[in-house]
Coordinates of N, CA and C in Angstrom, one line a residue:
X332 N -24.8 -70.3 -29.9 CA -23.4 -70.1 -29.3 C -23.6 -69.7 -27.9
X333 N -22.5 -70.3 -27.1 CA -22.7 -69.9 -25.5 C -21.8 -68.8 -25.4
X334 N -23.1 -68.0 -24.3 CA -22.2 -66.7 -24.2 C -21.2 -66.8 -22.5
X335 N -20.3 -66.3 -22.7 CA -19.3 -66.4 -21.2 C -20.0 -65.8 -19.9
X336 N -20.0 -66.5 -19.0 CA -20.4 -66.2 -17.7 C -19.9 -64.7 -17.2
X337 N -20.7 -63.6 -17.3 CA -20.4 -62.5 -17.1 C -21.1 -61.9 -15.7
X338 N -22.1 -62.3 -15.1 CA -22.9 -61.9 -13.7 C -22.0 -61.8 -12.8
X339 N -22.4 -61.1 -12.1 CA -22.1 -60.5 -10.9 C -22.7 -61.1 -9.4
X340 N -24.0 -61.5 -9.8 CA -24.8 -61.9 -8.9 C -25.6 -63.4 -9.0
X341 N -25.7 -64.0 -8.7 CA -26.1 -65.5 -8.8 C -28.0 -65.3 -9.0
X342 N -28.0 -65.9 -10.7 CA -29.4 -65.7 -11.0 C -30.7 -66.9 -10.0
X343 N -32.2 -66.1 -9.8 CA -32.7 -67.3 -9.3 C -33.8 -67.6 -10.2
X344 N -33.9 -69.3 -10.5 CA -35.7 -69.0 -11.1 C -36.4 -68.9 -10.8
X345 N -36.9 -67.6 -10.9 CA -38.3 -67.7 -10.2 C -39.4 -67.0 -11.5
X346 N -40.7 -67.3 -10.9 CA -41.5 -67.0 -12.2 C -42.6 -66.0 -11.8
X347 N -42.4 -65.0 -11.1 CA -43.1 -63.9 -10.8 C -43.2 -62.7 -12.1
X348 N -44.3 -61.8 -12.1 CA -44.6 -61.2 -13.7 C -43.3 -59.9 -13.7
X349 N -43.1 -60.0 -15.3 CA -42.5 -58.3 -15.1 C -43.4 -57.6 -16.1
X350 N -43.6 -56.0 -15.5 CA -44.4 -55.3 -17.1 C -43.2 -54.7 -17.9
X351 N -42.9 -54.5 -19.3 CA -42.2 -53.4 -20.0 C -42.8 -52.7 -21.0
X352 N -42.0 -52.0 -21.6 CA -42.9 -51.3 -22.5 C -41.6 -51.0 -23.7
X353 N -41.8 -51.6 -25.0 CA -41.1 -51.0 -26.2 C -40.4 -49.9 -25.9
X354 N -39.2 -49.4 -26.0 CA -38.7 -48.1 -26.1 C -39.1 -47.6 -27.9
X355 N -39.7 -46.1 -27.9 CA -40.1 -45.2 -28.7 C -41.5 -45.9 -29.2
X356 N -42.5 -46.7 -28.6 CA -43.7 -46.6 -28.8 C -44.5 -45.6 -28.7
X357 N -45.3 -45.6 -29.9 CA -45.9 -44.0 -29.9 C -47.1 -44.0 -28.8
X358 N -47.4 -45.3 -28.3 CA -48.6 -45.9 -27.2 C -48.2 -46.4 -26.0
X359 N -48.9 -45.8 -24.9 CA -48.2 -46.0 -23.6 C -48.8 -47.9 -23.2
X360 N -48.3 -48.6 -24.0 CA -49.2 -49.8 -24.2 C -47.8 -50.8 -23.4
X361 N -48.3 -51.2 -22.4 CA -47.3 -52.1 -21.6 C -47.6 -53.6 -22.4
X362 N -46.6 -54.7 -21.8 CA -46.5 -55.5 -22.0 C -46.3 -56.7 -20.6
X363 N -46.8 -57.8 -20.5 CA -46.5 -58.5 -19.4 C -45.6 -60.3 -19.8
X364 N -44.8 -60.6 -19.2 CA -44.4 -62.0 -19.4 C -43.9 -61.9 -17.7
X365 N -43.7 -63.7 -17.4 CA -43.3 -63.8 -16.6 C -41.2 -63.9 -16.6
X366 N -41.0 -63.7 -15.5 CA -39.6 -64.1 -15.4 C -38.9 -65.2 -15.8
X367 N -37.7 -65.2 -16.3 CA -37.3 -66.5 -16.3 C -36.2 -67.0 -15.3
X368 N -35.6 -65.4 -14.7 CA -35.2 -65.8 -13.8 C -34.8 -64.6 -13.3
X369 N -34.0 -64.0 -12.0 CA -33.6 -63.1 -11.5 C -33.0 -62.8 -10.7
X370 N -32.3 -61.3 -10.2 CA -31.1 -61.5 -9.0 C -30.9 -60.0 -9.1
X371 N -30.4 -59.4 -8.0 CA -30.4 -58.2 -7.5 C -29.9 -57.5 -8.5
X372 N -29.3 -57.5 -9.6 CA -28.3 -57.1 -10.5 C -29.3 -56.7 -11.8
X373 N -29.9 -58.3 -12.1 CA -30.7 -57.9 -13.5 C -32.1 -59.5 -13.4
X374 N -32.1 -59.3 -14.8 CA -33.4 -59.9 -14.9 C -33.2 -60.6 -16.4
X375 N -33.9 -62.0 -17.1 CA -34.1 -62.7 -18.0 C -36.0 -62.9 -18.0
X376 N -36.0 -62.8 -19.3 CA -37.6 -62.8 -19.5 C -37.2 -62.8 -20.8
X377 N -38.7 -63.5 -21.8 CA -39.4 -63.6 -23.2 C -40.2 -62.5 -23.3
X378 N -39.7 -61.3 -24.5 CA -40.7 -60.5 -25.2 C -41.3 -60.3 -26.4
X379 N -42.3 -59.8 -27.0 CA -42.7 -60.1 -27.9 C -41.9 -59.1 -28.6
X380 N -41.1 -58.1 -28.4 CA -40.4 -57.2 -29.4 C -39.1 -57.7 -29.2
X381 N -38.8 -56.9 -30.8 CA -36.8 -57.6 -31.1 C -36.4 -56.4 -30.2
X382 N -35.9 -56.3 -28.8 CA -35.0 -55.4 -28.3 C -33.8 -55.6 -29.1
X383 N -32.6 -54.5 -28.6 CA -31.3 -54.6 -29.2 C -30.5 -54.1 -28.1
X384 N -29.6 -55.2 -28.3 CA -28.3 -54.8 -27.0 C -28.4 -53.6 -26.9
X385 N -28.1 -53.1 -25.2 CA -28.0 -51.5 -25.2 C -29.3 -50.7 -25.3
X386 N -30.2 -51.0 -25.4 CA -31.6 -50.2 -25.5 C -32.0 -50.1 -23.6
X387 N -32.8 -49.0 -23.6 CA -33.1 -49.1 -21.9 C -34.7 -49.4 -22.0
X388 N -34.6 -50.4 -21.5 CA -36.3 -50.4 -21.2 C -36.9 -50.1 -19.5
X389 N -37.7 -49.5 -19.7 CA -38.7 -49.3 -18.1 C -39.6 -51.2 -17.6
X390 N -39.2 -51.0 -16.9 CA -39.6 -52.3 -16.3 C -40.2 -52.6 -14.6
X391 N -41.4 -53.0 -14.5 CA -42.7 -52.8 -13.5 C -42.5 -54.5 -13.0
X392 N -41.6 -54.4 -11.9 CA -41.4 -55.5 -11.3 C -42.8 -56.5 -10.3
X393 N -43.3 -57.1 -10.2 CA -44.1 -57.4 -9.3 C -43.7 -58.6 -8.9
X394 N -43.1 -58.1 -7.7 CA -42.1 -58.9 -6.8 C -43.5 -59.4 -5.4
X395 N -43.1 -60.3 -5.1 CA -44.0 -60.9 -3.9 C -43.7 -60.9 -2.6
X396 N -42.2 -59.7 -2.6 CA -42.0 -59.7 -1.4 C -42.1 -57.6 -1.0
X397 N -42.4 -57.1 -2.6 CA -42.7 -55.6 -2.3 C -44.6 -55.2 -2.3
X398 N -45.3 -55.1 -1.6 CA -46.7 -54.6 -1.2 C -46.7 -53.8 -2.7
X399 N -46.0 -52.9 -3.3 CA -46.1 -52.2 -4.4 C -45.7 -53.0 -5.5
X400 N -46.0 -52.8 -7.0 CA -44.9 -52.9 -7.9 C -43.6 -52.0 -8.0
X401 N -42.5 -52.8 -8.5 CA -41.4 -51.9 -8.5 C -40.8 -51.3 -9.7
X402 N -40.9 -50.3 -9.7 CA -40.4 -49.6 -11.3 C -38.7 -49.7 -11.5
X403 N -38.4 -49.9 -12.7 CA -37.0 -49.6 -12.6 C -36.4 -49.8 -14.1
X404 N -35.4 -48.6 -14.6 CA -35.4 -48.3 -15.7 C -33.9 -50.0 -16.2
X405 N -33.7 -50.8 -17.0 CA -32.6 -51.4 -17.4 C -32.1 -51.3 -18.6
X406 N -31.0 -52.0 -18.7 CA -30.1 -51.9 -20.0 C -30.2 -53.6 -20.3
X407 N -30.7 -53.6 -22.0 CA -30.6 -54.7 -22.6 C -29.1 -55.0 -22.5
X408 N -28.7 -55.9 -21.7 CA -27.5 -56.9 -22.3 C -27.5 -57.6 -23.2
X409 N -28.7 -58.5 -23.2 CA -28.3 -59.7 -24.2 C -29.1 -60.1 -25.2
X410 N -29.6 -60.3 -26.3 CA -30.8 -60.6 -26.7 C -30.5 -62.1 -27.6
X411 N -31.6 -63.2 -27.6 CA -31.6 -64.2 -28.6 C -32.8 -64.5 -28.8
X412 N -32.7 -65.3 -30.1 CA -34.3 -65.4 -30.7 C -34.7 -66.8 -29.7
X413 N -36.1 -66.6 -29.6 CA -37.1 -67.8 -29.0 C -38.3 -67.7 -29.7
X414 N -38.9 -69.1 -29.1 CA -39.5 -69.7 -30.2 C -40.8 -68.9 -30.6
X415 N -42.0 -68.8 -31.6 CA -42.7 -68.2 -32.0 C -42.6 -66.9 -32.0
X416 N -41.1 -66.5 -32.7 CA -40.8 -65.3 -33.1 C -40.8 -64.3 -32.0
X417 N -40.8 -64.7 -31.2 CA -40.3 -64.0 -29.7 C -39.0 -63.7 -29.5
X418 N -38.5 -62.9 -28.9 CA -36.9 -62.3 -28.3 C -36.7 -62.9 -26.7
X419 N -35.5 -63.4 -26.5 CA -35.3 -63.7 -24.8 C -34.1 -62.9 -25.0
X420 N -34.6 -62.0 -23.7 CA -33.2 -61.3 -23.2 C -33.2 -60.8 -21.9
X421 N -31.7 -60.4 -21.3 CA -31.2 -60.4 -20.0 C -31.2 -59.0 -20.0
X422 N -31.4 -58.6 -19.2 CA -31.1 -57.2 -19.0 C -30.9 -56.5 -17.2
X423 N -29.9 -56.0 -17.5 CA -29.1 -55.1 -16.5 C -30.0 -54.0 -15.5
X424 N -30.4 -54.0 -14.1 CA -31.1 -53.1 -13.7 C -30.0 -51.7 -13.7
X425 N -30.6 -50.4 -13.8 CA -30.2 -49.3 -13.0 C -30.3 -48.8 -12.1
X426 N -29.8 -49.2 -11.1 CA -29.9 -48.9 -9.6 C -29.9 -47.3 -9.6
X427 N -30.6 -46.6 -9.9 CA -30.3 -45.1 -9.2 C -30.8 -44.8 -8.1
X428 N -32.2 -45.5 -7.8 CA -33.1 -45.2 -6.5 C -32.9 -46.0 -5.1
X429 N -32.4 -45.8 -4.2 CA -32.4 -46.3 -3.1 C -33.3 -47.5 -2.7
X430 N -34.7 -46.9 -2.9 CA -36.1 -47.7 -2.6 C -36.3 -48.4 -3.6
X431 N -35.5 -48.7 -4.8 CA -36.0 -49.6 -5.7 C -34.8 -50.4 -6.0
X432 N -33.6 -50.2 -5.3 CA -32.3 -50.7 -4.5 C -32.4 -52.1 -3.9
X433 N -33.2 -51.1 -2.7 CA -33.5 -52.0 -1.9 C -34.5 -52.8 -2.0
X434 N -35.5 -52.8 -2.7 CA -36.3 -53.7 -2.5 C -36.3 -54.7 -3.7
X435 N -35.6 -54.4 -4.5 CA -34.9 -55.8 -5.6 C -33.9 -56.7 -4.4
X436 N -33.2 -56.2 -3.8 CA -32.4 -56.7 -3.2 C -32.9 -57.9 -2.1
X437 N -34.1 -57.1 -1.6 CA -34.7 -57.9 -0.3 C -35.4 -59.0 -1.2
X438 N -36.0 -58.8 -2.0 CA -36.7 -60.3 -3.2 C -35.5 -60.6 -3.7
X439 N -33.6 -61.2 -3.6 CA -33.1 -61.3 -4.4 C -32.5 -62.2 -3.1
X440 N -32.3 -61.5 -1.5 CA -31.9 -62.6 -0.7 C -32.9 -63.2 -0.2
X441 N -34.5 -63.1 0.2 CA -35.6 -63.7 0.5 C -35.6 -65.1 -0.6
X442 N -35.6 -64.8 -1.7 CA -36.0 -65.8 -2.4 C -34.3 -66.8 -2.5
X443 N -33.0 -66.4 -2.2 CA -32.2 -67.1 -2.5 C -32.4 -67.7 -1.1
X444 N -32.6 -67.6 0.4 CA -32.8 -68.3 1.9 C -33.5 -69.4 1.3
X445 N -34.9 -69.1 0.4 CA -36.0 -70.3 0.1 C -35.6 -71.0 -0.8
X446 N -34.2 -71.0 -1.3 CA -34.2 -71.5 -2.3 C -33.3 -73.3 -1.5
X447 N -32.7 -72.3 -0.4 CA -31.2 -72.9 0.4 C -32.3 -74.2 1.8
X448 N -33.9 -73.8 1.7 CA -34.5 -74.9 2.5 C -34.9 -76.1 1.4

């Protein structure tokens, strides 16, 4: 079933890595997939765990236009099943930090200018 156009911010595809990590793992054991797509607002990616709408996951951005990786805590929006028993879901950044604000933002209009050549 299609879900209604709810964004705020126009998604891009791009395929740079994100890390997360299960919320209530008893093991500080990250996880890596690539993006499926992104934008100042939130993020789409395949995980190997069933999240559930509303869960917050920590999420270790490695963006190609920040020298660091970027941390930043989000809220599951959406979750559907993919294939080999995987979960795809969208999820909502929390903007609380300035520096982690801003530097989603600058990989969010960087990559939409390259998108527009």
């Amino acid at each position: 079933m299609k879900r209604p156009e709810r964004r705020q911010a126009v998604r891009l595809p791009l395929t740079f890595m994100v890390r997360y990590r299960y919320p209530g793992s008893q093991r500080a054991v990250w996880s890596s997939s690539p993006l499926r797509n992104f934008s100042r607002l939130g993020a789409r990616f395949i995980s190997e765990y069933p999240f559930q709408v509303g869960e917050t996951v920590a999420l270790q951005l490695i963006l190609p236009t920040s020298e660091q990786p970027v941390w930043v805590e989000s809220r599951v929006a959406w979750t559907q099943p993919s294939r080999l028993g995987m979960t795809e879901l969208g999820v909502a950044f929390q903007l609380a930090d300035v520096q982690t604000r801003e530097a989603i933002t600058e990989a969010a209009v960087f990559f939409s200018k390259e998108g527009q050549r």
